[in-house]
Amino acid sequence: MDDSNWVDSDELIQHSSSSKSKVLYSQPKSFKFQQTLAMVETAFLASASSLIWLINTYVPLGIVLRVFFPIPIAILCLRWGSRSAWMGWLVSGLLLTVLMGPIQSILFITNYGLLSIQLGAFWRKNISWEFSIFIGAIISIFSFFFKFWLFSILTGEDLWQYSINQMTSLAEWLFLKFGTLIQPSFLLVQLFTCLLIFINSIIYLFAVHVVALMVLDKLGNPITRPPKWVQIILDY
């Protein structure tokens, strides 16, 4: 099989053996060796990404494992470029389809899979944390609504309508407790819910950036440097 299209030659990482570079292995001796290494790392990191999702599904640990969902495939993008990252995304989806079924696979690749490619591409190009987190939050919102749409089809119920009705009831109860007779409108509750989803996504992506900063620096694949105020906090 011809491997020439596995990874672009201009996307192969050139690992320097000088003391200024942090690397885990020596510079490859040939282009063929680099292609083989790219395939091996793609298979390994795609499997690692699927395994983290699998463990968290059956042994939920909250945000402890969630922050690591996008990192393995993002490492692929940092090391070998976008083509290997997309291949890792596809392999992860196929592996999860076999292990957990198509629904879990779709949930992963449409949310954390896309996030991992976006983060890896932005880190590779040294795009600022602010813009990276903002775009990632937008992807998370679209993924969230896709999940609601998918589950609504599977259950035959409008889950978004049900959730907004519950939020409206909660808002009315809170207003009543504070002695306010304001009746929240359906549109206002929807906007407030979307705002909460967006804020939650920003907090999550910020946590992912912090974890990636600490982990990938140790692995020799540093990401974009954080804002000064974040660096000051981390220095403590």
PDB file of C-alpha atoms in Angstrom:
ATOM      1  CA  MET A   1       0.000   0.000   0.000  1.00  0.00           C
ATOM      2  CA  ASP A   2       1.302   3.450  -0.904  1.00  0.00           C
ATOM      3  CA  ASP A   3       1.752   5.557   2.240  1.00  0.00           C
ATOM      4  CA  SER A   4       2.775   8.719   0.417  1.00  0.00           C
ATOM      5  CA  ASN A   5      -0.549  10.422   1.167  1.00  0.00           C
ATOM      6  CA  TRP A   6      -0.657   9.504   4.860  1.00  0.00           C
ATOM      7  CA  VAL A   7       0.976  12.745   5.925  1.00  0.00           C
ATOM      8  CA  ASP A   8       2.103  15.737   3.874  1.00  0.00           C
ATOM      9  CA  SER A   9       5.839  16.181   3.624  1.00  0.00           C
ATOM     10  CA  ASP A  10       5.567  19.830   4.662  1.00  0.00           C
ATOM     11  CA  GLU A  11       3.619  18.823   7.764  1.00  0.00           C
ATOM     12  CA  LEU A  12       6.235  16.403   9.088  1.00  0.00           C
ATOM     13  CA  ILE A  13       7.832  17.682  12.243  1.00  0.00           C
ATOM     14  CA  GLN A  14      11.575  18.102  11.974  1.00  0.00           C
ATOM     15  CA  HIS A  15      12.972  17.143  15.367  1.00  0.00           C
ATOM     16  CA  SER A  16      16.271  18.849  16.127  1.00  0.00           C
ATOM     17  CA  SER A  17      18.850  17.099  18.298  1.00  0.00           C
ATOM     18  CA  SER A  18      20.219  20.352  19.689  1.00  0.00           C
ATOM     19  CA  SER A  19      19.997  21.128  23.385  1.00  0.00           C
ATOM     20  CA  LYS A  20      17.488  23.895  22.767  1.00  0.00           C
ATOM     21  CA  SER A  21      14.811  21.482  21.555  1.00  0.00           C
ATOM     22  CA  LYS A  22      12.784  19.277  23.868  1.00  0.00           C
ATOM     23  CA  VAL A  23      12.197  16.007  22.053  1.00  0.00           C
ATOM     24  CA  LEU A  24      11.449  12.440  23.033  1.00  0.00           C
ATOM     25  CA  TYR A  25      13.329  10.779  20.185  1.00  0.00           C
ATOM     26  CA  SER A  26      16.091  11.512  17.703  1.00  0.00           C
ATOM     27  CA  GLN A  27      15.582  13.043  14.309  1.00  0.00           C
ATOM     28  CA  PRO A  28      14.192  10.425  11.881  1.00  0.00           C
ATOM     29  CA  LYS A  29      16.681   9.218   9.286  1.00  0.00           C
ATOM     30  CA  SER A  30      14.283   9.014   6.365  1.00  0.00           C
ATOM     31  CA  PHE A  31      10.969  10.229   5.065  1.00  0.00           C
ATOM     32  CA  LYS A  32       9.655   6.651   5.112  1.00  0.00           C
ATOM     33  CA  PHE A  33      10.548   6.368   8.794  1.00  0.00           C
ATOM     34  CA  GLN A  34       8.586   9.537   9.538  1.00  0.00           C
ATOM     35  CA  GLN A  35       5.543   8.188   7.704  1.00  0.00           C
ATOM     36  CA  THR A  36       5.681   4.969   9.707  1.00  0.00           C
ATOM     37  CA  LEU A  37       6.076   6.890  12.940  1.00  0.00           C
ATOM     38  CA  ALA A  38       3.090   9.077  12.027  1.00  0.00           C
ATOM     39  CA  MET A  39       0.920   6.001  11.445  1.00  0.00           C
ATOM     40  CA  VAL A  40       1.977   4.396  14.729  1.00  0.00           C
ATOM     41  CA  GLU A  41       1.329   7.555  16.747  1.00  0.00           C
ATOM     42  CA  THR A  42      -2.017   8.077  15.007  1.00  0.00           C
ATOM     43  CA  ALA A  43      -3.176   4.579  15.954  1.00  0.00           C
ATOM     44  CA  PHE A  44      -1.869   4.895  19.511  1.00  0.00           C
ATOM     45  CA  LEU A  45      -3.289   8.343  20.270  1.00  0.00           C
ATOM     46  CA  ALA A  46      -6.635   7.586  18.607  1.00  0.00           C
ATOM     47  CA  SER A  47      -6.901   4.474  20.792  1.00  0.00           C
ATOM     48  CA  ALA A  48      -5.942   6.515  23.870  1.00  0.00           C
ATOM     49  CA  SER A  49      -8.652   9.060  23.099  1.00  0.00           C
ATOM     50  CA  SER A  50     -11.269   6.317  22.713  1.00  0.00           C
ATOM     51  CA  LEU A  51     -10.105   4.616  25.907  1.00  0.00           C
ATOM     52  CA  ILE A  52     -10.454   7.806  27.947  1.00  0.00           C
ATOM     53  CA  TRP A  53     -14.024   8.220  26.650  1.00  0.00           C
ATOM     54  CA  LEU A  54     -14.798   4.569  27.392  1.00  0.00           C
ATOM     55  CA  ILE A  55     -13.486   4.766  30.970  1.00  0.00           C
ATOM     56  CA  ASN A  56     -15.356   7.989  31.690  1.00  0.00           C
ATOM     57  CA  THR A  57     -18.604   6.485  30.375  1.00  0.00           C
ATOM     58  CA  TYR A  58     -18.547   3.521  32.754  1.00  0.00           C
ATOM     59  CA  VAL A  59     -16.603   5.142  35.622  1.00  0.00           C
ATOM     60  CA  PRO A  60     -17.593   8.840  35.524  1.00  0.00           C
ATOM     61  CA  LEU A  61     -14.966  11.005  37.195  1.00  0.00           C
ATOM     62  CA  GLY A  62     -16.439  14.375  36.313  1.00  0.00           C
ATOM     63  CA  ILE A  63     -14.062  16.929  34.864  1.00  0.00           C
ATOM     64  CA  VAL A  64     -10.993  14.879  35.857  1.00  0.00           C
ATOM     65  CA  LEU A  65     -11.085  12.885  32.618  1.00  0.00           C
ATOM     66  CA  ARG A  66     -13.148  15.297  30.531  1.00  0.00           C
ATOM     67  CA  VAL A  67     -10.278  17.747  30.241  1.00  0.00           C
ATOM     68  CA  PHE A  68      -8.226  15.017  28.565  1.00  0.00           C
ATOM     69  CA  PHE A  69     -10.826  14.156  25.887  1.00  0.00           C
ATOM     70  CA  PRO A  70      -9.439  16.504  23.188  1.00  0.00           C
ATOM     71  CA  ILE A  71      -5.737  16.243  24.049  1.00  0.00           C
ATOM     72  CA  PRO A  72      -4.608  12.973  22.328  1.00  0.00           C
ATOM     73  CA  ILE A  73      -5.831  13.949  18.851  1.00  0.00           C
ATOM     74  CA  ALA A  74      -4.648  17.532  19.403  1.00  0.00           C
ATOM     75  CA  ILE A  75      -1.164  16.074  19.974  1.00  0.00           C
ATOM     76  CA  LEU A  76      -1.435  14.399  16.562  1.00  0.00           C
ATOM     77  CA  CYS A  77      -2.109  17.760  14.948  1.00  0.00           C
ATOM     78  CA  LEU A  78       0.812  19.325  16.778  1.00  0.00           C
ATOM     79  CA  ARG A  79       3.237  16.559  15.780  1.00  0.00           C
ATOM     80  CA  TRP A  80       2.166  15.624  12.274  1.00  0.00           C
ATOM     81  CA  GLY A  81      -0.374  18.112  11.003  1.00  0.00           C
ATOM     82  CA  SER A  82      -4.075  18.216  10.243  1.00  0.00           C
ATOM     83  CA  ARG A  83      -4.193  15.129   8.004  1.00  0.00           C
ATOM     84  CA  SER A  84      -3.019  12.814  10.770  1.00  0.00           C
ATOM     85  CA  ALA A  85      -5.405  14.545  13.186  1.00  0.00           C
ATOM     86  CA  TRP A  86      -8.372  13.883  10.894  1.00  0.00           C
ATOM     87  CA  MET A  87      -7.234  10.288  10.486  1.00  0.00           C
ATOM     88  CA  GLY A  88      -7.051   9.931  14.282  1.00  0.00           C
ATOM     89  CA  TRP A  89     -10.535  11.455  14.526  1.00  0.00           C
ATOM     90  CA  LEU A  90     -11.860   8.863  12.074  1.00  0.00           C
ATOM     91  CA  VAL A  91     -10.086   5.942  13.773  1.00  0.00           C
ATOM     92  CA  SER A  92     -11.440   7.012  17.176  1.00  0.00           C
ATOM     93  CA  GLY A  93     -14.957   7.119  15.787  1.00  0.00           C
ATOM     94  CA  LEU A  94     -14.654   3.666  14.229  1.00  0.00           C
ATOM     95  CA  LEU A  95     -13.160   2.202  17.398  1.00  0.00           C
ATOM     96  CA  LEU A  96     -15.914   3.630  19.586  1.00  0.00           C
ATOM     97  CA  THR A  97     -18.519   2.322  17.150  1.00  0.00           C
ATOM     98  CA  VAL A  98     -17.163  -1.184  17.683  1.00  0.00           C
ATOM     99  CA  LEU A  99     -16.753  -0.858  21.456  1.00  0.00           C
ATOM    100  CA  MET A 100     -19.805   1.193  22.456  1.00  0.00           C
ATOM    101  CA  GLY A 101     -22.080   1.542  19.460  1.00  0.00           C
ATOM    102  CA  PRO A 102     -22.708   4.303  16.901  1.00  0.00           C
ATOM    103  CA  ILE A 103     -24.475   6.702  19.272  1.00  0.00           C
ATOM    104  CA  GLN A 104     -21.502   7.066  21.625  1.00  0.00           C
ATOM    105  CA  SER A 105     -19.199   7.322  18.616  1.00  0.00           C
ATOM    106  CA  ILE A 106     -21.252  10.144  17.098  1.00  0.00           C
ATOM    107  CA  LEU A 107     -21.368  12.012  20.421  1.00  0.00           C
ATOM    108  CA  PHE A 108     -17.586  11.867  20.686  1.00  0.00           C
ATOM    109  CA  ILE A 109     -16.584  12.810  17.137  1.00  0.00           C
ATOM    110  CA  THR A 110     -19.123  15.651  16.845  1.00  0.00           C
ATOM    111  CA  ASN A 111     -18.003  17.284  20.073  1.00  0.00           C
ATOM    112  CA  TYR A 112     -14.612  16.437  21.533  1.00  0.00           C
ATOM    113  CA  GLY A 113     -13.302  15.048  18.253  1.00  0.00           C
ATOM    114  CA  LEU A 114     -13.914  18.314  16.423  1.00  0.00           C
ATOM    115  CA  LEU A 115     -12.652  20.285  19.420  1.00  0.00           C
ATOM    116  CA  SER A 116      -9.390  18.337  19.439  1.00  0.00           C
ATOM    117  CA  ILE A 117      -8.715  19.125  15.765  1.00  0.00           C
ATOM    118  CA  GLN A 118      -9.562  22.795  16.260  1.00  0.00           C
ATOM    119  CA  LEU A 119      -7.357  23.100  19.339  1.00  0.00           C
ATOM    120  CA  GLY A 120      -4.459  21.249  17.741  1.00  0.00           C
ATOM    121  CA  ALA A 121      -4.608  23.423  14.615  1.00  0.00           C
ATOM    122  CA  PHE A 122      -4.768  26.640  16.646  1.00  0.00           C
ATOM    123  CA  TRP A 123      -1.929  25.583  18.952  1.00  0.00           C
ATOM    124  CA  ARG A 124       0.174  24.581  15.953  1.00  0.00           C
ATOM    125  CA  LYS A 125      -0.276  28.069  14.477  1.00  0.00           C
ATOM    126  CA  ASN A 126       0.305  29.817  17.844  1.00  0.00           C
ATOM    127  CA  ILE A 127      -3.135  31.422  17.856  1.00  0.00           C
ATOM    128  CA  SER A 128      -3.996  33.190  21.105  1.00  0.00           C
ATOM    129  CA  TRP A 129      -5.827  31.472  23.947  1.00  0.00           C
ATOM    130  CA  GLU A 130      -8.686  33.977  23.810  1.00  0.00           C
ATOM    131  CA  PHE A 131      -9.550  33.273  20.183  1.00  0.00           C
ATOM    132  CA  SER A 132      -8.984  29.535  20.543  1.00  0.00           C
ATOM    133  CA  ILE A 133     -11.307  29.319  23.560  1.00  0.00           C
ATOM    134  CA  PHE A 134     -13.962  31.456  21.839  1.00  0.00           C
ATOM    135  CA  ILE A 135     -14.042  29.320  18.667  1.00  0.00           C
ATOM    136  CA  GLY A 136     -13.994  26.150  20.772  1.00  0.00           C
ATOM    137  CA  ALA A 137     -16.981  27.408  22.773  1.00  0.00           C
ATOM    138  CA  ILE A 138     -18.928  28.003  19.552  1.00  0.00           C
ATOM    139  CA  ILE A 139     -18.149  24.444  18.416  1.00  0.00           C
ATOM    140  CA  SER A 140     -19.314  23.171  21.817  1.00  0.00           C
ATOM    141  CA  ILE A 141     -22.635  25.023  21.503  1.00  0.00           C
ATOM    142  CA  PHE A 142     -23.350  23.552  18.065  1.00  0.00           C
ATOM    143  CA  SER A 143     -22.374  20.112  19.369  1.00  0.00           C
ATOM    144  CA  PHE A 144     -24.673  20.548  22.365  1.00  0.00           C
ATOM    145  CA  PHE A 145     -27.674  21.357  20.176  1.00  0.00           C
ATOM    146  CA  PHE A 146     -26.803  18.505  17.813  1.00  0.00           C
ATOM    147  CA  LYS A 147     -26.872  16.146  20.800  1.00  0.00           C
ATOM    148  CA  PHE A 148     -30.300  17.448  21.834  1.00  0.00           C
ATOM    149  CA  TRP A 149     -31.555  17.049  18.271  1.00  0.00           C
ATOM    150  CA  LEU A 150     -30.197  13.488  18.050  1.00  0.00           C
ATOM    151  CA  PHE A 151     -31.688  12.385  21.364  1.00  0.00           C
ATOM    152  CA  SER A 152     -35.002  14.052  20.486  1.00  0.00           C
ATOM    153  CA  ILE A 153     -35.171  11.910  17.348  1.00  0.00           C
ATOM    154  CA  LEU A 154     -34.257   8.745  19.235  1.00  0.00           C
ATOM    155  CA  THR A 155     -36.768   9.309  22.039  1.00  0.00           C
ATOM    156  CA  GLY A 156     -39.513  10.884  19.949  1.00  0.00           C
ATOM    157  CA  GLU A 157     -39.732  13.842  22.345  1.00  0.00           C
ATOM    158  CA  ASP A 158     -38.715  17.487  22.039  1.00  0.00           C
ATOM    159  CA  LEU A 159     -36.059  17.458  24.762  1.00  0.00           C
ATOM    160  CA  TRP A 160     -35.149  21.114  24.259  1.00  0.00           C
ATOM    161  CA  GLN A 161     -38.760  22.165  24.831  1.00  0.00           C
ATOM    162  CA  TYR A 162     -38.895  19.980  27.935  1.00  0.00           C
ATOM    163  CA  SER A 163     -35.635  21.452  29.289  1.00  0.00           C
ATOM    164  CA  ILE A 164     -36.783  25.030  28.706  1.00  0.00           C
ATOM    165  CA  ASN A 165     -40.076  24.307  30.473  1.00  0.00           C
ATOM    166  CA  GLN A 166     -38.125  23.009  33.469  1.00  0.00           C
ATOM    167  CA  MET A 167     -35.874  26.087  33.417  1.00  0.00           C
ATOM    168  CA  THR A 168     -38.935  28.344  33.234  1.00  0.00           C
ATOM    169  CA  SER A 169     -40.476  26.639  36.247  1.00  0.00           C
ATOM    170  CA  LEU A 170     -37.217  27.049  38.153  1.00  0.00           C
ATOM    171  CA  ALA A 171     -37.002  30.742  37.217  1.00  0.00           C
ATOM    172  CA  GLU A 172     -40.586  31.351  38.352  1.00  0.00           C
ATOM    173  CA  TRP A 173     -39.863  29.642  41.669  1.00  0.00           C
ATOM    174  CA  LEU A 174     -36.737  31.766  42.212  1.00  0.00           C
ATOM    175  CA  PHE A 175     -38.592  34.986  41.370  1.00  0.00           C
ATOM    176  CA  LEU A 176     -41.353  34.009  43.791  1.00  0.00           C
ATOM    177  CA  LYS A 177     -38.835  33.342  46.573  1.00  0.00           C
ATOM    178  CA  PHE A 178     -37.352  36.818  46.075  1.00  0.00           C
ATOM    179  CA  GLY A 179     -40.824  38.370  46.140  1.00  0.00           C
ATOM    180  CA  THR A 180     -40.806  39.300  42.455  1.00  0.00           C
ATOM    181  CA  LEU A 181     -43.890  38.765  40.336  1.00  0.00           C
ATOM    182  CA  ILE A 182     -42.022  38.912  37.032  1.00  0.00           C
ATOM    183  CA  GLN A 183     -43.100  36.224  34.567  1.00  0.00           C
ATOM    184  CA  PRO A 184     -40.035  35.141  32.554  1.00  0.00           C
ATOM    185  CA  SER A 185     -40.739  34.863  28.852  1.00  0.00           C
ATOM    186  CA  PHE A 186     -39.973  31.688  26.926  1.00  0.00           C
ATOM    187  CA  LEU A 187     -37.494  33.522  24.691  1.00  0.00           C
ATOM    188  CA  LEU A 188     -35.677  35.053  27.658  1.00  0.00           C
ATOM    189  CA  VAL A 189     -35.277  31.648  29.303  1.00  0.00           C
ATOM    190  CA  GLN A 190     -33.873  30.215  26.054  1.00  0.00           C
ATOM    191  CA  LEU A 191     -31.342  33.033  25.757  1.00  0.00           C
ATOM    192  CA  PHE A 192     -30.329  32.626  29.383  1.00  0.00           C
ATOM    193  CA  THR A 193     -29.884  28.864  28.890  1.00  0.00           C
ATOM    194  CA  CYS A 194     -27.697  29.429  25.820  1.00  0.00           C
ATOM    195  CA  LEU A 195     -25.622  31.916  27.802  1.00  0.00           C
ATOM    196  CA  LEU A 196     -25.078  29.365  30.568  1.00  0.00           C
ATOM    197  CA  ILE A 197     -24.006  26.764  27.985  1.00  0.00           C
ATOM    198  CA  PHE A 198     -21.567  29.236  26.460  1.00  0.00           C
ATOM    199  CA  ILE A 199     -20.053  30.179  29.840  1.00  0.00           C
ATOM    200  CA  ASN A 200     -19.729  26.525  30.796  1.00  0.00           C
ATOM    201  CA  SER A 201     -17.942  25.828  27.498  1.00  0.00           C
ATOM    202  CA  ILE A 202     -15.508  28.686  28.072  1.00  0.00           C
ATOM    203  CA  ILE A 203     -14.665  27.431  31.570  1.00  0.00           C
ATOM    204  CA  TYR A 204     -14.152  23.904  30.254  1.00  0.00           C
ATOM    205  CA  LEU A 205     -11.912  25.007  27.385  1.00  0.00           C
ATOM    206  CA  PHE A 206      -9.865  27.188  29.692  1.00  0.00           C
ATOM    207  CA  ALA A 207      -9.271  24.133  31.899  1.00  0.00           C
ATOM    208  CA  VAL A 208      -8.257  22.126  28.802  1.00  0.00           C
ATOM    209  CA  HIS A 209      -5.746  24.822  27.822  1.00  0.00           C
ATOM    210  CA  VAL A 210      -4.217  24.863  31.299  1.00  0.00           C
ATOM    211  CA  VAL A 211      -3.886  21.068  31.431  1.00  0.00           C
ATOM    212  CA  ALA A 212      -2.479  20.943  27.892  1.00  0.00           C
ATOM    213  CA  LEU A 213       0.032  23.649  28.776  1.00  0.00           C
ATOM    214  CA  MET A 214       1.389  21.644  31.694  1.00  0.00           C
ATOM    215  CA  VAL A 215       1.277  18.231  29.996  1.00  0.00           C
ATOM    216  CA  LEU A 216       2.453  19.033  26.470  1.00  0.00           C
ATOM    217  CA  ASP A 217       5.356  21.181  27.643  1.00  0.00           C
ATOM    218  CA  LYS A 218       6.656  18.093  29.423  1.00  0.00           C
ATOM    219  CA  LEU A 219       6.195  16.010  26.260  1.00  0.00           C
ATOM    220  CA  GLY A 220       8.176  18.418  24.116  1.00  0.00           C
ATOM    221  CA  ASN A 221       5.188  19.759  22.156  1.00  0.00           C
ATOM    222  CA  PRO A 222       4.484  23.153  23.735  1.00  0.00           C
ATOM    223  CA  ILE A 223       1.253  24.934  22.882  1.00  0.00           C
ATOM    224  CA  THR A 224       0.586  28.646  22.489  1.00  0.00           C
ATOM    225  CA  ARG A 225       1.863  30.622  25.479  1.00  0.00           C
ATOM    226  CA  PRO A 226      -0.888  31.737  27.874  1.00  0.00           C
ATOM    227  CA  PRO A 227      -1.829  35.346  28.634  1.00  0.00           C
ATOM    228  CA  LYS A 228       0.398  37.057  31.181  1.00  0.00           C
ATOM    229  CA  TRP A 229      -2.171  36.933  33.990  1.00  0.00           C
ATOM    230  CA  VAL A 230      -2.530  33.166  33.549  1.00  0.00           C
ATOM    231  CA  GLN A 231       1.235  32.703  33.560  1.00  0.00           C
ATOM    232  CA  ILE A 232       1.514  34.729  36.761  1.00  0.00           C
ATOM    233  CA  ILE A 233      -1.082  32.517  38.464  1.00  0.00           C
ATOM    234  CA  LEU A 234       0.653  29.332  37.260  1.00  0.00           C
ATOM    235  CA  ASP A 235       4.024  30.587  38.489  1.00  0.00           C
ATOM    236  CA  TYR A 236       2.678  30.587  42.021  1.00  0.00           C
TER     237      TYR A 236
END
